[in-house]
Short mmCIF file of N, CA and C in Angstrom, two decimals:
data_model
loop_
_atom_site.label_atom_id
_atom_site.label_comp_id
_atom_site.label_asym_id
_atom_site.label_seq_id
_atom_site.Cartn_x
_atom_site.Cartn_y
_atom_site.Cartn_z
N MET J 1 24.18 -26.51 102.89
CA MET J 1 23.98 -25.78 104.12
C MET J 1 23.76 -24.30 103.83
N GLY J 2 24.58 -23.77 102.91
CA GLY J 2 24.46 -22.35 102.59
C GLY J 2 23.10 -22.01 102.01
N ARG J 3 22.62 -22.87 101.14
CA ARG J 3 21.31 -22.64 100.52
C ARG J 3 20.20 -22.70 101.58
N CYS J 4 20.30 -23.64 102.51
CA CYS J 4 19.30 -23.75 103.56
C CYS J 4 19.30 -22.50 104.45
N LEU J 5 20.50 -22.01 104.77
CA LEU J 5 20.58 -20.82 105.61
C LEU J 5 20.01 -19.60 104.90
N ARG J 6 20.32 -19.45 103.60
CA ARG J 6 19.76 -18.32 102.84
C ARG J 6 18.25 -18.42 102.77
N THR J 7 17.74 -19.62 102.56
CA THR J 7 16.29 -19.81 102.50
C THR J 7 15.64 -19.46 103.84
N PHE J 8 16.28 -19.89 104.93
CA PHE J 8 15.74 -19.59 106.26
C PHE J 8 15.74 -18.09 106.51
N ARG J 9 16.83 -17.40 106.18
CA ARG J 9 16.89 -15.95 106.38
C ARG J 9 15.84 -15.25 105.52
N ASN J 10 15.68 -15.73 104.31
CA ASN J 10 14.68 -15.15 103.42
C ASN J 10 13.27 -15.34 103.99
N THR J 11 13.01 -16.51 104.55
CA THR J 11 11.72 -16.78 105.18
C THR J 11 11.50 -15.84 106.36
N LEU J 12 12.54 -15.67 107.18
CA LEU J 12 12.42 -14.76 108.32
C LEU J 12 12.11 -13.35 107.87
N LYS J 13 12.81 -12.89 106.84
CA LYS J 13 12.60 -11.52 106.37
C LYS J 13 11.21 -11.35 105.79
N ASN J 14 10.81 -12.26 104.90
CA ASN J 14 9.52 -12.11 104.21
C ASN J 14 8.32 -12.33 105.14
N ASN J 15 8.39 -13.32 106.01
CA ASN J 15 7.24 -13.67 106.83
C ASN J 15 7.16 -12.95 108.16
N PHE J 16 8.28 -12.38 108.60
CA PHE J 16 8.26 -11.76 109.92
C PHE J 16 8.71 -10.30 109.90
N VAL J 17 9.88 -10.01 109.35
CA VAL J 17 10.37 -8.62 109.35
C VAL J 17 9.45 -7.73 108.53
N ASP J 18 9.14 -8.15 107.31
CA ASP J 18 8.30 -7.33 106.43
C ASP J 18 6.88 -7.14 106.98
N LYS J 19 6.41 -8.12 107.75
CA LYS J 19 5.05 -8.04 108.31
C LYS J 19 5.03 -7.44 109.71
N GLY J 20 6.21 -7.20 110.29
CA GLY J 20 6.29 -6.58 111.60
C GLY J 20 5.91 -7.49 112.76
N VAL J 21 6.07 -8.80 112.58
CA VAL J 21 5.76 -9.73 113.67
C VAL J 21 7.05 -10.44 114.10
N THR J 22 6.98 -11.09 115.25
CA THR J 22 8.15 -11.80 115.77
C THR J 22 8.03 -13.30 115.54
N PRO J 23 9.15 -13.99 115.39
CA PRO J 23 9.12 -15.43 115.09
C PRO J 23 9.27 -16.32 116.33
N PHE J 24 9.12 -15.77 117.52
CA PHE J 24 9.46 -16.51 118.73
C PHE J 24 8.57 -17.74 118.96
N GLU J 25 7.31 -17.67 118.57
CA GLU J 25 6.43 -18.82 118.76
C GLU J 25 6.81 -19.97 117.84
N ARG J 26 7.14 -19.65 116.62
CA ARG J 26 7.47 -20.70 115.65
C ARG J 26 8.91 -21.16 115.77
N TYR J 27 9.82 -20.24 116.01
CA TYR J 27 11.25 -20.57 116.12
C TYR J 27 11.73 -20.18 117.51
N GLY J 28 11.58 -21.09 118.46
CA GLY J 28 11.91 -20.82 119.85
C GLY J 28 13.39 -20.63 120.11
N PHE J 29 14.24 -21.05 119.20
CA PHE J 29 15.68 -20.93 119.41
C PHE J 29 16.20 -19.52 119.12
N ILE J 30 15.39 -18.66 118.54
CA ILE J 30 15.81 -17.28 118.25
C ILE J 30 15.58 -16.44 119.51
N THR J 31 16.64 -15.81 119.98
CA THR J 31 16.52 -14.97 121.18
C THR J 31 16.08 -13.57 120.78
N PRO J 32 15.47 -12.83 121.69
CA PRO J 32 15.04 -11.46 121.37
C PRO J 32 16.22 -10.56 120.95
N ASP J 33 17.39 -10.77 121.55
CA ASP J 33 18.56 -9.97 121.19
C ASP J 33 19.00 -10.26 119.75
N ASP J 34 19.04 -11.56 119.40
CA ASP J 34 19.40 -11.93 118.02
C ASP J 34 18.37 -11.40 117.03
N TRP J 35 17.10 -11.42 117.42
CA TRP J 35 16.05 -10.94 116.53
C TRP J 35 16.19 -9.45 116.26
N LYS J 36 16.51 -8.69 117.31
CA LYS J 36 16.70 -7.25 117.13
C LYS J 36 17.84 -6.97 116.15
N LYS J 37 18.93 -7.71 116.31
CA LYS J 37 20.07 -7.54 115.40
C LYS J 37 19.69 -7.88 113.96
N PHE J 38 18.93 -8.97 113.80
CA PHE J 38 18.51 -9.38 112.45
C PHE J 38 17.60 -8.34 111.82
N VAL J 39 16.68 -7.80 112.59
CA VAL J 39 15.74 -6.80 112.06
C VAL J 39 16.51 -5.54 111.63
N VAL J 40 17.47 -5.12 112.44
CA VAL J 40 18.27 -3.94 112.09
C VAL J 40 19.03 -4.19 110.79
N LYS J 41 19.64 -5.37 110.68
CA LYS J 41 20.39 -5.70 109.47
C LYS J 41 19.48 -5.80 108.24
N ALA J 42 18.34 -6.48 108.40
CA ALA J 42 17.43 -6.69 107.27
C ALA J 42 16.70 -5.41 106.87
N SER J 43 16.70 -4.40 107.73
CA SER J 43 16.02 -3.15 107.42
C SER J 43 16.97 -2.06 106.95
N SER J 44 18.27 -2.34 106.90
CA SER J 44 19.25 -1.32 106.53
C SER J 44 19.19 -1.01 105.04
N GLU J 45 19.63 0.17 104.67
CA GLU J 45 19.63 0.58 103.26
C GLU J 45 20.59 -0.28 102.44
N ASN J 46 21.74 -0.61 103.02
CA ASN J 46 22.71 -1.44 102.32
C ASN J 46 22.10 -2.81 101.97
N PHE J 47 21.38 -3.40 102.92
CA PHE J 47 20.73 -4.68 102.69
C PHE J 47 19.69 -4.58 101.59
N LYS J 48 18.89 -3.50 101.62
CA LYS J 48 17.85 -3.31 100.61
C LYS J 48 18.45 -3.13 99.22
N GLN J 49 19.57 -2.41 99.13
CA GLN J 49 20.23 -2.22 97.83
C GLN J 49 20.75 -3.55 97.30
N LYS J 50 21.39 -4.33 98.16
CA LYS J 50 21.90 -5.64 97.73
C LYS J 50 20.75 -6.55 97.33
N SER J 51 19.66 -6.48 98.05
CA SER J 51 18.50 -7.31 97.74
C SER J 51 17.92 -6.95 96.37
N GLU J 52 17.78 -5.67 96.10
CA GLU J 52 17.26 -5.24 94.79
C GLU J 52 18.20 -5.63 93.66
N HIS J 53 19.50 -5.50 93.91
CA HIS J 53 20.49 -5.88 92.89
C HIS J 53 20.39 -7.39 92.61
N GLY J 54 20.27 -8.20 93.67
CA GLY J 54 20.14 -9.64 93.49
C GLY J 54 18.86 -10.02 92.76
N LYS J 55 17.77 -9.32 93.06
CA LYS J 55 16.51 -9.60 92.37
C LYS J 55 16.61 -9.29 90.88
N SER J 56 17.27 -8.18 90.54
CA SER J 56 17.40 -7.82 89.13
C SER J 56 18.29 -8.82 88.39
N LEU J 57 19.35 -9.30 89.04
CA LEU J 57 20.19 -10.32 88.42
C LEU J 57 19.44 -11.62 88.24
N SER J 58 18.64 -11.98 89.24
CA SER J 58 17.88 -13.22 89.17
C SER J 58 16.86 -13.20 88.03
N LYS J 59 16.27 -12.04 87.78
CA LYS J 59 15.31 -11.93 86.67
C LYS J 59 15.97 -12.11 85.32
N LYS J 60 17.25 -11.75 85.21
CA LYS J 60 17.97 -11.90 83.94
C LYS J 60 18.31 -13.36 83.67
N ASN J 61 18.43 -14.18 84.72
CA ASN J 61 18.83 -15.57 84.57
C ASN J 61 17.62 -16.43 84.24
N ILE J 62 17.41 -16.69 82.95
CA ILE J 62 16.25 -17.48 82.54
C ILE J 62 16.55 -18.97 82.56
N PHE J 63 17.82 -19.36 82.57
CA PHE J 63 18.21 -20.77 82.60
C PHE J 63 18.85 -21.07 83.95
N ARG J 64 18.07 -21.61 84.86
CA ARG J 64 18.56 -21.92 86.21
C ARG J 64 19.49 -23.13 86.16
N PRO J 65 20.67 -23.03 86.76
CA PRO J 65 21.61 -24.16 86.73
C PRO J 65 21.28 -25.21 87.78
N ASN J 66 20.24 -26.00 87.54
CA ASN J 66 19.83 -27.01 88.50
C ASN J 66 19.96 -28.37 87.85
N LEU J 67 20.85 -29.19 88.36
CA LEU J 67 21.05 -30.53 87.82
C LEU J 67 20.21 -31.58 88.54
N GLY J 68 19.43 -31.15 89.50
CA GLY J 68 18.57 -32.08 90.23
C GLY J 68 19.30 -32.78 91.34
N PRO J 69 18.60 -33.68 92.03
CA PRO J 69 19.19 -34.33 93.19
C PRO J 69 20.33 -35.29 92.86
N ASP J 70 20.37 -35.79 91.62
CA ASP J 70 21.41 -36.75 91.25
C ASP J 70 22.75 -36.08 90.95
N GLY J 71 22.71 -34.81 90.59
CA GLY J 71 23.95 -34.08 90.34
C GLY J 71 24.54 -34.30 88.97
N TYR J 72 25.79 -33.88 88.83
CA TYR J 72 26.48 -33.86 87.55
C TYR J 72 26.76 -35.26 87.02
N ARG J 73 27.15 -36.18 87.88
CA ARG J 73 27.52 -37.53 87.42
C ARG J 73 26.37 -38.22 86.71
N ALA J 74 25.18 -38.14 87.28
CA ALA J 74 24.02 -38.79 86.67
C ALA J 74 23.67 -38.12 85.34
N LYS J 75 23.78 -36.79 85.28
CA LYS J 75 23.49 -36.09 84.03
C LYS J 75 24.52 -36.44 82.97
N LEU J 76 25.77 -36.61 83.38
CA LEU J 76 26.82 -36.95 82.43
C LEU J 76 26.50 -38.27 81.74
N LEU J 77 26.02 -39.25 82.50
CA LEU J 77 25.63 -40.54 81.93
C LEU J 77 24.50 -40.36 80.92
N LYS J 78 23.49 -39.56 81.27
CA LYS J 78 22.37 -39.31 80.35
C LYS J 78 22.84 -38.60 79.09
N TRP J 79 23.77 -37.64 79.25
CA TRP J 79 24.27 -36.91 78.09
C TRP J 79 25.05 -37.83 77.16
N ARG J 80 25.82 -38.74 77.74
CA ARG J 80 26.59 -39.70 76.92
C ARG J 80 25.63 -40.61 76.15
N GLN J 81 24.56 -41.03 76.79
CA GLN J 81 23.56 -41.86 76.12
C GLN J 81 22.89 -41.09 74.98
N MET J 82 22.61 -39.82 75.21
CA MET J 82 22.02 -38.98 74.17
C MET J 82 22.98 -38.85 72.98
N GLU J 83 24.26 -38.63 73.28
CA GLU J 83 25.25 -38.52 72.21
C GLU J 83 25.31 -39.81 71.39
N GLU J 84 25.22 -40.95 72.07
CA GLU J 84 25.27 -42.24 71.37
C GLU J 84 24.04 -42.42 70.49
N ARG J 85 22.86 -42.04 71.00
CA ARG J 85 21.64 -42.14 70.18
C ARG J 85 21.74 -41.25 68.94
N LEU J 86 22.28 -40.04 69.11
CA LEU J 86 22.44 -39.15 67.97
C LEU J 86 23.42 -39.73 66.96
N ARG J 87 24.51 -40.33 67.47
CA ARG J 87 25.52 -40.92 66.57
C ARG J 87 24.92 -42.08 65.78
N LEU J 88 24.14 -42.93 66.45
CA LEU J 88 23.52 -44.08 65.77
C LEU J 88 22.48 -43.62 64.75
N ALA J 89 21.82 -42.50 65.02
CA ALA J 89 20.82 -41.98 64.10
C ALA J 89 21.45 -41.18 62.96
N GLY J 90 22.76 -40.98 63.02
CA GLY J 90 23.44 -40.23 61.97
C GLY J 90 23.29 -38.72 62.10
N ILE J 91 22.88 -38.25 63.26
CA ILE J 91 22.70 -36.82 63.49
C ILE J 91 23.98 -36.28 64.11
N PRO J 92 24.53 -35.19 63.57
CA PRO J 92 25.75 -34.64 64.15
C PRO J 92 25.53 -34.13 65.57
N ASN J 93 26.53 -34.31 66.38
CA ASN J 93 26.45 -33.89 67.78
C ASN J 93 26.52 -32.37 67.86
N PRO J 94 25.49 -31.72 68.40
CA PRO J 94 25.50 -30.26 68.49
C PRO J 94 26.53 -29.73 69.49
N LEU J 95 27.01 -30.60 70.37
CA LEU J 95 27.96 -30.19 71.38
C LEU J 95 29.41 -30.56 71.02
N GLU J 96 29.61 -31.00 69.80
CA GLU J 96 30.96 -31.38 69.36
C GLU J 96 31.90 -30.19 69.50
N GLY J 97 33.03 -30.43 70.13
CA GLY J 97 34.02 -29.38 70.29
C GLY J 97 33.91 -28.63 71.61
N CYS J 98 32.84 -28.87 72.36
CA CYS J 98 32.70 -28.22 73.66
C CYS J 98 33.47 -29.03 74.71
N SER J 99 34.11 -28.32 75.60
CA SER J 99 34.83 -29.02 76.67
C SER J 99 33.87 -29.35 77.80
N GLU J 100 34.25 -30.37 78.58
CA GLU J 100 33.40 -30.74 79.71
C GLU J 100 33.49 -29.68 80.78
#
């Protein structure tokens, strides 16, 4: 839910606030009063500073922690199978000693 809300707010800011248009035709549930509040918040200096800080942090993160739609449990099964293949091939496990 949090990710969807952040994505929606980001869409509103990029497609409407930055371009100076209103979203009322596309998103009828947004009231003019709520839109004014959002524009004021999205245009504030504090918001812009946080946005720039987040962008710079995001650029540093070259390995995105995305396990896909199956999540950790499915990856754990694949990792165990990989460990077994390495063991059968006589290759030492590169993750030996790492905690889960």
